[in-house]
Amino acid sequence: EVQLVESGGGSVQAGGSLKLSCTTSGYTFRTCGMGWSRQAPGKERELVSFIALDGTANYADSVKGRFTISQDNVKKTLSLQMNILKTEDTAMYYCLQQRRRVGGSCSSPNKLNFWGQGTQVTVSA
């Protein structure tokens, strides 16, 4: 079973930067891609960025132009460079792996998501 471990969170001042990292271990299968999600108090978990198997990266409008997702398939790591951080970025950030269901495809809407324990990011004004 895959294990996802996040690191790099912390407290920063607005306008600052942080780089989150996610290390993976264990065998992965039926993987459609990996990404980062976040959840702030009182809010639903939202997808921040996602990178598909073909390398295509997508970003939430709120972070577009400020965050950059990258992956190292050799080291089996996923990173999220966060620049020009805003107080609105304060949340618990989770590394996620998306998998298709048995008999399904990555284009199917009923894919499965797996998360790590998360790393806290706090941005102060």
XYZ file of C-alpha atoms in Angstrom:
125
model
C 0.000 0.000 0.000
C 1.305 3.440 -0.906
C 2.389 5.824 1.831
C 2.327 9.578 1.319
C 4.296 11.799 3.669
C 4.201 15.587 3.407
C 6.768 18.032 4.715
C 7.785 21.656 4.322
C 4.876 23.394 5.973
C 5.288 26.177 8.458
C 4.455 29.760 9.305
C 5.395 32.558 6.949
C 4.574 36.177 6.387
C 2.317 37.201 3.532
C 4.338 37.543 0.376
C 6.771 34.861 1.421
C 7.422 31.445 -0.036
C 7.333 27.827 1.006
C 8.088 24.591 -0.753
C 6.117 21.524 0.170
C 7.381 18.052 -0.534
C 5.716 14.690 -0.642
C 7.571 11.421 -0.549
C 5.951 8.219 -1.625
C 6.721 4.659 -0.729
C 5.215 1.347 -1.533
C 3.931 0.129 -4.829
C 1.419 2.269 -6.643
C -1.021 1.014 -9.193
C -3.858 2.301 -11.344
C -2.437 5.767 -10.781
C -3.936 8.644 -12.742
C -1.748 11.347 -11.290
C -0.797 13.179 -8.143
C -1.466 16.547 -6.672
C -2.026 18.744 -3.674
C -5.225 19.588 -1.891
C -5.857 21.834 1.078
C -8.467 22.347 3.717
C -8.971 25.454 5.783
C -11.132 25.558 8.929
C -14.805 25.590 8.054
C -14.181 24.904 4.401
C -14.322 21.873 2.179
C -11.129 20.326 0.982
C -10.191 21.763 -2.386
C -7.805 20.686 -5.074
C -4.931 23.122 -5.370
C -2.931 21.534 -8.142
C -2.794 18.290 -10.032
C -0.341 16.748 -12.425
C -1.507 13.938 -14.658
C 0.456 11.007 -15.977
C 1.199 12.862 -19.193
C 2.754 15.694 -17.213
C -0.096 18.125 -17.697
C -0.443 20.375 -14.672
C -3.544 22.215 -13.539
C -4.032 24.816 -10.857
C -6.904 26.310 -8.977
C -7.598 29.856 -10.114
C -6.747 31.139 -6.659
C -3.144 29.935 -6.890
C -2.489 30.184 -10.607
C 0.686 32.097 -11.300
C 1.908 31.713 -7.731
C 2.190 27.959 -7.192
C 4.143 25.456 -9.234
C 3.781 21.698 -9.001
C 6.546 19.340 -10.014
C 7.420 15.696 -9.710
C 10.496 13.543 -9.735
C 9.568 10.065 -10.869
C 13.004 8.702 -10.022
C 13.002 9.929 -6.435
C 9.252 9.389 -6.248
C 8.638 12.826 -4.835
C 6.075 15.523 -5.487
C 6.678 19.185 -4.744
C 4.662 22.360 -4.566
C 6.526 25.637 -4.758
C 4.344 28.333 -3.246
C 5.242 31.958 -3.869
C 3.622 35.252 -2.964
C 1.680 33.529 -0.239
C -1.518 35.112 0.989
C -3.399 34.740 4.237
C -6.074 32.947 2.235
C -3.559 30.169 1.583
C -3.588 29.185 5.243
C -4.690 25.564 5.399
C -3.635 22.011 5.948
C -2.051 20.810 2.748
C -2.317 17.208 1.663
C -0.417 15.259 -0.913
C -2.803 13.142 -2.914
C -2.649 10.276 -5.294
C -5.515 9.649 -7.645
C -6.303 6.183 -8.889
C -8.834 4.792 -11.255
C -11.170 2.088 -10.116
C -10.764 -1.479 -11.242
C -12.263 -1.659 -14.685
C -12.404 2.105 -14.928
C -10.248 4.721 -16.586
C -8.564 7.950 -15.589
C -11.208 9.832 -17.530
C -13.947 8.359 -15.358
C -15.492 10.696 -12.758
C -15.515 8.083 -9.981
C -11.799 7.924 -9.298
C -10.305 7.326 -5.871
C -8.160 9.762 -3.925
C -5.622 8.919 -1.249
C -4.013 11.456 1.065
C -1.140 11.717 3.465
C -1.381 13.131 6.972
C -0.899 16.682 5.770
C 1.368 19.588 6.594
C 0.149 22.875 8.029
C 0.744 26.137 6.214
C 0.010 29.342 8.087
C 0.368 32.720 6.418
C 0.226 35.812 8.585
C -0.478 39.348 7.463
